[in-house]
Short mmCIF file of C-alpha atoms and ligand atoms in Angstrom, two decimals:
data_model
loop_
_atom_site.label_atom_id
_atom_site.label_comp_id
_atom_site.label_asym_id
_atom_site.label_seq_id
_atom_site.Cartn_x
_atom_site.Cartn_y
_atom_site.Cartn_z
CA UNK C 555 -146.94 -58.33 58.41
CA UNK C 556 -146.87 -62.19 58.16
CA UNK C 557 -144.63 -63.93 56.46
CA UNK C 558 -143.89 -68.45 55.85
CA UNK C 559 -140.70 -70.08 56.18
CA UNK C 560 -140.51 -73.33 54.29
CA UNK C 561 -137.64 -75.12 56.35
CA UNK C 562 -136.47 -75.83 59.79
CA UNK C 563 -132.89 -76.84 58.84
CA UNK C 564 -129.46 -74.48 59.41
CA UNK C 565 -130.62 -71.33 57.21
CA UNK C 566 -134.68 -71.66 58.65
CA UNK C 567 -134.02 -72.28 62.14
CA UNK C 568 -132.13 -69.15 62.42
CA UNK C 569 -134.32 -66.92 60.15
CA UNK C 570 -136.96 -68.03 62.55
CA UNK C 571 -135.18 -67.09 65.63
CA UNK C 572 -133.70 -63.65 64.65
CA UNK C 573 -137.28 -62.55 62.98
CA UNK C 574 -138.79 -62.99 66.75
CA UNK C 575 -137.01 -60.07 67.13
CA UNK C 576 -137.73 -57.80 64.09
CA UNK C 577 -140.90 -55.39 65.27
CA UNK C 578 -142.68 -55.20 61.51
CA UNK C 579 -143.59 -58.84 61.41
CA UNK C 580 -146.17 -60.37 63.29
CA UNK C 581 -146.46 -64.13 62.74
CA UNK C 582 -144.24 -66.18 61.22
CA UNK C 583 -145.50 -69.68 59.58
CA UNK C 584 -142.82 -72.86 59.44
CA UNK C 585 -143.45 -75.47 57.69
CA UNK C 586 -141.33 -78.34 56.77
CA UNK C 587 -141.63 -82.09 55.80
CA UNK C 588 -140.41 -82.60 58.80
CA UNK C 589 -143.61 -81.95 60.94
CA UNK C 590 -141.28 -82.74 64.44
CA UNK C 591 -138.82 -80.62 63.07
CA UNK C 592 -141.09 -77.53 62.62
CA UNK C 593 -143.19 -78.04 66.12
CA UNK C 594 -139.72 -78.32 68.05
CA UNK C 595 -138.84 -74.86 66.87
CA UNK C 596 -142.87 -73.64 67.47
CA UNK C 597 -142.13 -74.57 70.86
CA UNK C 598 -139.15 -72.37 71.48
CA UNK C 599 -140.65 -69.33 69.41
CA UNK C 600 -143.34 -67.03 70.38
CA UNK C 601 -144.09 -65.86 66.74
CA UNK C 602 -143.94 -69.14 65.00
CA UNK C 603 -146.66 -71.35 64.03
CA UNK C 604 -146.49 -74.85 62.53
CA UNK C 605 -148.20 -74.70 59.37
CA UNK C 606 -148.62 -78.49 57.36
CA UNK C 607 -150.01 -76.96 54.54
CA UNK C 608 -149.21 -73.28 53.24
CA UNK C 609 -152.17 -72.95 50.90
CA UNK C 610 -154.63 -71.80 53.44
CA UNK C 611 -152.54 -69.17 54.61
CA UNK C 612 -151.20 -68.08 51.22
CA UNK C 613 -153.88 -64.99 51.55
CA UNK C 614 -152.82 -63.90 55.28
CA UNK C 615 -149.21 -63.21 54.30
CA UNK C 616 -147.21 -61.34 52.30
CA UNK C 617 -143.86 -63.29 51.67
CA UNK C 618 -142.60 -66.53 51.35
CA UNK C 619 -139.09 -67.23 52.37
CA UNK C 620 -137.93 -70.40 50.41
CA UNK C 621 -135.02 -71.92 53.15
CA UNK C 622 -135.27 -76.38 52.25
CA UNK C 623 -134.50 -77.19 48.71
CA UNK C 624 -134.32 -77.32 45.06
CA UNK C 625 -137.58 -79.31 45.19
CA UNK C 626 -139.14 -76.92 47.27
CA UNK C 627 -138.84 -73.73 45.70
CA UNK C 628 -139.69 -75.82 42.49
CA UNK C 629 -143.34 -76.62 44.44
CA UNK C 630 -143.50 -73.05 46.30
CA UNK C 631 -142.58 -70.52 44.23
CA UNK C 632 -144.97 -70.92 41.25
CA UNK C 633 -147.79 -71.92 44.39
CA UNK C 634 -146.63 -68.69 46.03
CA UNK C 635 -146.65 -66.23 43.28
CA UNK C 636 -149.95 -67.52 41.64
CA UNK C 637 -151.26 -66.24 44.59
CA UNK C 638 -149.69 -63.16 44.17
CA UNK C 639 -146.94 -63.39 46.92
CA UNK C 640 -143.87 -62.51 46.98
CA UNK C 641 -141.04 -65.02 47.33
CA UNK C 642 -137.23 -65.20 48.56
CA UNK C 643 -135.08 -68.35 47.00
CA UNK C 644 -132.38 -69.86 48.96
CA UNK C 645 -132.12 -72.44 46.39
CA UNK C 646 -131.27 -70.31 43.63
CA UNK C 647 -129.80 -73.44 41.67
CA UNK C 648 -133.49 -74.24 40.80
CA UNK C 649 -132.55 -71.23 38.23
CA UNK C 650 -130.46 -73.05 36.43
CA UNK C 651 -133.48 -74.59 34.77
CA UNK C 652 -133.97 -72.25 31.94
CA UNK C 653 -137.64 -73.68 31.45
CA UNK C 654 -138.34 -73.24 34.82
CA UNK C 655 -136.41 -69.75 35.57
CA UNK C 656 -138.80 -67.98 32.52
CA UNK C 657 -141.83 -69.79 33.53
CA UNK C 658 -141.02 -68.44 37.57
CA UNK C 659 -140.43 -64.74 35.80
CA UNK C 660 -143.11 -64.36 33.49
CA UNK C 661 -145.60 -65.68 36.50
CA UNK C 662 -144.15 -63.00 39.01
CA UNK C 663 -145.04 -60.44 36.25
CA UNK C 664 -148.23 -61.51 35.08
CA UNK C 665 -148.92 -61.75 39.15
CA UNK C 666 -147.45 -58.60 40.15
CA UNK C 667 -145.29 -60.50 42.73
CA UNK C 668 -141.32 -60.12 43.17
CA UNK C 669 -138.94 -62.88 43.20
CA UNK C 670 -135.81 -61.84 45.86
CA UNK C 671 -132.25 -63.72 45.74
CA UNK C 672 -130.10 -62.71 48.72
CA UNK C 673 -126.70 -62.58 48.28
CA UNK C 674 -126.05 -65.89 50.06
CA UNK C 675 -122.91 -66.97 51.08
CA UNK C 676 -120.93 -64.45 48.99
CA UNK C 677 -119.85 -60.85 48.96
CA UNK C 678 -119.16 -58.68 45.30
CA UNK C 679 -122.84 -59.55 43.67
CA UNK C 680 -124.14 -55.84 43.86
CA UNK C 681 -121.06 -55.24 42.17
CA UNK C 682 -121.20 -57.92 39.76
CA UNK C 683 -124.83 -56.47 39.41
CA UNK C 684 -124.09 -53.08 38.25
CA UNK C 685 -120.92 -54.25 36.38
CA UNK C 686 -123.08 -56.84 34.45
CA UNK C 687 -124.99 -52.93 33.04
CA UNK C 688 -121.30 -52.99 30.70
CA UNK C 689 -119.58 -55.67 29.10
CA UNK C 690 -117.94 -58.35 31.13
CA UNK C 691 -115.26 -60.51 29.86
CA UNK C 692 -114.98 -62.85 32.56
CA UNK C 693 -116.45 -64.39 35.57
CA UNK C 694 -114.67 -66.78 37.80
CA UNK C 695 -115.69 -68.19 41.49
CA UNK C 696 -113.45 -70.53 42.96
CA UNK C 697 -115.32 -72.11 46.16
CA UNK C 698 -113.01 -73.97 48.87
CA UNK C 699 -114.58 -75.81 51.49
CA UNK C 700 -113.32 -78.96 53.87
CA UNK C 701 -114.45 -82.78 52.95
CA UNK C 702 -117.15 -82.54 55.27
CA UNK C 703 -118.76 -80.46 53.01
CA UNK C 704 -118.88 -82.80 50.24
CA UNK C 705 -120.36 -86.25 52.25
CA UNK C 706 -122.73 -88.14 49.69
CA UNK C 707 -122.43 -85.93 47.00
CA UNK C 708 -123.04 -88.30 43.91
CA UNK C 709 -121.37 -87.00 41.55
CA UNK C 710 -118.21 -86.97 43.37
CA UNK C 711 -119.02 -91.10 44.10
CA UNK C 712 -119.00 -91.07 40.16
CA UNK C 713 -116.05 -89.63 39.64
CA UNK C 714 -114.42 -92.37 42.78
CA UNK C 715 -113.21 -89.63 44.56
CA UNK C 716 -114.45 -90.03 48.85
CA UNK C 717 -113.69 -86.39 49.91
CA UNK C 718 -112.79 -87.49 53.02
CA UNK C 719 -109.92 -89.66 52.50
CA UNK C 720 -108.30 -86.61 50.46
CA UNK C 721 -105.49 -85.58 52.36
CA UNK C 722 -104.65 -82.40 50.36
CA UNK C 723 -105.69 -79.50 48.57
CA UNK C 724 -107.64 -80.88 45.90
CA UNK C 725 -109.62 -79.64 42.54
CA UNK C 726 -113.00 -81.85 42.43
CA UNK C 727 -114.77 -79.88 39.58
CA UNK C 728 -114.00 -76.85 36.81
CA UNK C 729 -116.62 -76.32 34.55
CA UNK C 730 -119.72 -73.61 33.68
CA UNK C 731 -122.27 -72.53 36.68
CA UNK C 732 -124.70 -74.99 35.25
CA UNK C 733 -122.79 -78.12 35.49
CA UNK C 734 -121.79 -77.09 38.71
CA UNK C 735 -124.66 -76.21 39.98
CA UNK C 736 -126.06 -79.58 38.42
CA UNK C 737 -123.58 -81.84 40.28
CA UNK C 738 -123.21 -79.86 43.87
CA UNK C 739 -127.18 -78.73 44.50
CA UNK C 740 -126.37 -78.06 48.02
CA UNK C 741 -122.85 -76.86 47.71
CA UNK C 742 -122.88 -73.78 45.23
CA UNK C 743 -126.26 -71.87 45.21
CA UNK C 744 -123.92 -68.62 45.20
CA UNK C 745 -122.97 -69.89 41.27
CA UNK C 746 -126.38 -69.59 40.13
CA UNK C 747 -126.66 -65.87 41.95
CA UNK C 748 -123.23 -64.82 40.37
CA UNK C 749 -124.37 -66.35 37.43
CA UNK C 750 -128.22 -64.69 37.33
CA UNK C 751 -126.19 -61.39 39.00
CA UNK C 752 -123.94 -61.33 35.86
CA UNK C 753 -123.05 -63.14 32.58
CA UNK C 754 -125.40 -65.90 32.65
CA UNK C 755 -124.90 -70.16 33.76
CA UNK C 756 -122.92 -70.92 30.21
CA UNK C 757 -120.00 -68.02 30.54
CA UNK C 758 -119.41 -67.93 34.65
CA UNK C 759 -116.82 -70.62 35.23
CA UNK C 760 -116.59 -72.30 38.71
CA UNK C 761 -113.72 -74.47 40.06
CA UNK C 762 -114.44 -76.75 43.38
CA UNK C 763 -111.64 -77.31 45.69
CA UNK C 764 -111.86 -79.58 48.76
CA UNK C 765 -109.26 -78.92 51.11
CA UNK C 766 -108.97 -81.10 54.33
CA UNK C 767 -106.72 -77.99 55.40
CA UNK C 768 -109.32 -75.09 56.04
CA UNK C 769 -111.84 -74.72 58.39
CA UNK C 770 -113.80 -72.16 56.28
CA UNK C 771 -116.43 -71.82 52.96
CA UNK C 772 -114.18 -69.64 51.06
CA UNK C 773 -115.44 -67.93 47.57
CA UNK C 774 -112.94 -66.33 45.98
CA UNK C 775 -115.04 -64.09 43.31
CA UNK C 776 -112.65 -62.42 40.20
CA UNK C 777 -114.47 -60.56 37.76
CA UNK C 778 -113.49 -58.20 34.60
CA UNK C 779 -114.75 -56.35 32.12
CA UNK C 780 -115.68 -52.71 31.07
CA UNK C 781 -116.33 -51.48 34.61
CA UNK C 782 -112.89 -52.51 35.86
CA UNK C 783 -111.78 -55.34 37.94
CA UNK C 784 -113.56 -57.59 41.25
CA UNK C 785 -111.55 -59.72 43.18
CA UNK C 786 -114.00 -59.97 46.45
CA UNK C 787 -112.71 -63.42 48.85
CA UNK C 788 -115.72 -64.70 51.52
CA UNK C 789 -114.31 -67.25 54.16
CA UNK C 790 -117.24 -67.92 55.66
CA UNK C 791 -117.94 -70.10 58.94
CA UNK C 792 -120.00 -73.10 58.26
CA UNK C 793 -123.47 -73.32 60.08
CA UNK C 794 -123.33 -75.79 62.88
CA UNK C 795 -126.34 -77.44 61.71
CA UNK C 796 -125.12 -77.95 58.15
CA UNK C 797 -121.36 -77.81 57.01
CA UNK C 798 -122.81 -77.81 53.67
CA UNK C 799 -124.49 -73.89 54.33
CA UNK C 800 -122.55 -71.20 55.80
CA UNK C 801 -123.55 -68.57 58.81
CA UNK C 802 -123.46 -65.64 56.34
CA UNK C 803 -126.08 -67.35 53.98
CA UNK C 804 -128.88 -67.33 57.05
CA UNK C 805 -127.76 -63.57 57.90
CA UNK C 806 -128.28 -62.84 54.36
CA UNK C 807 -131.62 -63.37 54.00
CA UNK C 808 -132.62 -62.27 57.35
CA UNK C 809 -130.84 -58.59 56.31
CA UNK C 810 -133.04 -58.90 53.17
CA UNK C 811 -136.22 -59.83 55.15
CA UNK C 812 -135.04 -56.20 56.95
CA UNK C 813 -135.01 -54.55 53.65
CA UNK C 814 -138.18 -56.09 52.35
CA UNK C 815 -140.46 -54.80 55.83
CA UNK C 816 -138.25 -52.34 56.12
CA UNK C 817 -138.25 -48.39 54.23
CA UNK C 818 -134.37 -48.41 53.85
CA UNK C 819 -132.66 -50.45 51.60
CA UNK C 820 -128.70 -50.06 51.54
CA UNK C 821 -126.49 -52.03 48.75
CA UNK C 822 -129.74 -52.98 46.69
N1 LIG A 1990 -128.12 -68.92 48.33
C1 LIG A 1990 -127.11 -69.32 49.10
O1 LIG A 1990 -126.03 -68.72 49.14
C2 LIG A 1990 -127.30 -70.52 49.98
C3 LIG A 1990 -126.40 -70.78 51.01
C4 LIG A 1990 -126.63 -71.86 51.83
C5 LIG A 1990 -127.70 -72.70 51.60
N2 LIG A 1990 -128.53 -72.46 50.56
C6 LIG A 1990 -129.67 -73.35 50.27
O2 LIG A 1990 -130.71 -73.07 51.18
C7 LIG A 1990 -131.47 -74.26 51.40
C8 LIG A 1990 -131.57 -74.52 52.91
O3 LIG A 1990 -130.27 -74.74 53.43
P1 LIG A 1990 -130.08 -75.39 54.89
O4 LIG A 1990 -128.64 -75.41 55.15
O5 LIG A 1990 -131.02 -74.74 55.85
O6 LIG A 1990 -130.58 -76.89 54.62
P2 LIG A 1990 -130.89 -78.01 55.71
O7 LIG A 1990 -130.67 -79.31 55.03
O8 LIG A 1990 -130.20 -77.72 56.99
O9 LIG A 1990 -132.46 -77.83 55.98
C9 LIG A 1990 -133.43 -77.94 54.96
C10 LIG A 1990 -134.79 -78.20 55.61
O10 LIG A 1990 -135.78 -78.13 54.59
C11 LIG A 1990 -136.64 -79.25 54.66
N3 LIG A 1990 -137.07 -79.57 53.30
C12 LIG A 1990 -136.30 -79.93 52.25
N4 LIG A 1990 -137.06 -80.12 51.16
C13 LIG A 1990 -138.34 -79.85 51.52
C14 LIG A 1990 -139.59 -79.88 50.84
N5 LIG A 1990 -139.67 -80.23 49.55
N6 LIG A 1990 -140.71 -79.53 51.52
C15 LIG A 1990 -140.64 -79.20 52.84
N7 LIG A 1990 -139.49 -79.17 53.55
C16 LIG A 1990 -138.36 -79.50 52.90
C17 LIG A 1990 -135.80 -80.36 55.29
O11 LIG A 1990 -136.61 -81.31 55.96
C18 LIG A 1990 -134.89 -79.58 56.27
O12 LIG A 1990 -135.47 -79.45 57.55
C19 LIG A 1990 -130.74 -75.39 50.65
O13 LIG A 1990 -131.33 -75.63 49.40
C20 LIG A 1990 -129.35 -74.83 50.47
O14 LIG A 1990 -128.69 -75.38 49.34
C21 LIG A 1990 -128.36 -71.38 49.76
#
């Protein structure tokens, strides 16, 4: 089986390198905006092959694994499944489009294509998943990470708050999944999959904190409802390549890549 990665950054790069190893795929086309970006990594990689364009390949493989943007999967996914291909989302904030999250389902139907969401950067959402089945009350993530995490985020510039002249523990943001996933696009894709997971972008309520103390992308996950209680905390380590993403994020979709060539599917 072939398979496209759009994105050479933290979570491509190592999707790339650990699917070298994994026997059920054959080739595995990169693309990126970045065309040095993509033919560095197509030098190191046996399997990989720089790709500027995805449409002529769209009929040679049989999923696309979304790893660069909002504005990507926005471009990808409805190019991906129109062709009847399946497609994994890193950027599951693009969901928090409403327009654009019914438009993306009602294509994968009518197409007969799946959209996946890995778990990311968090642990609890099978749980929150077959909780969600019953009534929930409440959802709350609280996401910790260091300043270097939030460099150039905009709306934090707005609100004249530098994140790294904040010498403690600090709130930045409480409000619904949307907003947050609004104002921290590369910070809290895990919102909109607790949010898609379980109660919807409106009811799941997310605080920030910065904290020039930890070292660690912590989610602390609480939920409640009919089902019982979740209180599931992820400290994750940050990816080298991008403080923004953590390790576990990559890992997460390569285990679902596993499940998806794979016969065996454990915690679906
Ligand atoms: N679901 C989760 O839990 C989770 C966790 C971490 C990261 N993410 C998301 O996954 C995505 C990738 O993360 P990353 O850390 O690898 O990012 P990164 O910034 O390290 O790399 C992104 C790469 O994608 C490329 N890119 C961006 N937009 C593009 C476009 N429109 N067309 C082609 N190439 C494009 C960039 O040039 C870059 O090489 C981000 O959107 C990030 O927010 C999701």
């Amino acid at each position: 089986m072939n398979i496209c990665v759009i994105g050479c950054g933290a979570v491509g790069t190592t999707i790339a390198r650990a699917v070298e190893a994994v026997p059920d795929i054959d080739v595995v086309y990169l693309t990126d905006r970045s065309k040095e970006c993509a033919t560095r990594l197509q030098e190191k990689m046996t399997k990989v092959r720089y790709v500027p364009d995805i449409v002529p390949i769209l009929t040679d493989i049989a999923l696309v694994v979304e790893a660069a943007s909002q504005e990507a999967a926005r471009y990808y996914l409805p190019l991906a499944l129109s062709a009847g291909v399946d497609i994994l989302v890193m950027s599951v904030g693009v969901f928090q489009d409403d327009e654009f999250q019914t438009d993306a389902f009602r294509l994968a139907k009518r197409k007969g294509a799946r959209v996946y969401m890995p778990s990311g950067a968090i642990g609890g959402v099978d749980a929150l998943s077959a909780a969600s089945l019953e009534d929930i009350q409440e959802v709350t993530l609280t996401t910790t990470k260091p300043p270097s995490a939030f460099e150039m985020n905009p709306y934090l510039e707005s609100k004249g708050i530098a994140a790294s002249s904040l010498r403690e523990r600090t709130e930045v943001f409480f409000g619904t999944a949307r907003e947050a996933v609004k104002h921290f696009p590369q910070n809290i894709n895990v919102a909109a999959t607790i949010s898609l997971a379980g109660i919807g972008f409106e009811r799941t309520k997310i605080r920030i904190v910065c904290d020039p103390q930890v070292a660690t992308n912590e989610h602390h996950l609480k939920a409640k409802g009919t089902f019982g209680e979740l209180d599931v905390v992820t400290r994750n380590v940050p990816s080298p390549r991008n403080p923004k993403t953590s390790f576990l994020a990559a890992l997460s979709a390569i285990s679902a890549i596993k499940k998806i060539t794979g016969v065996v599917w454990v915690g679906v």
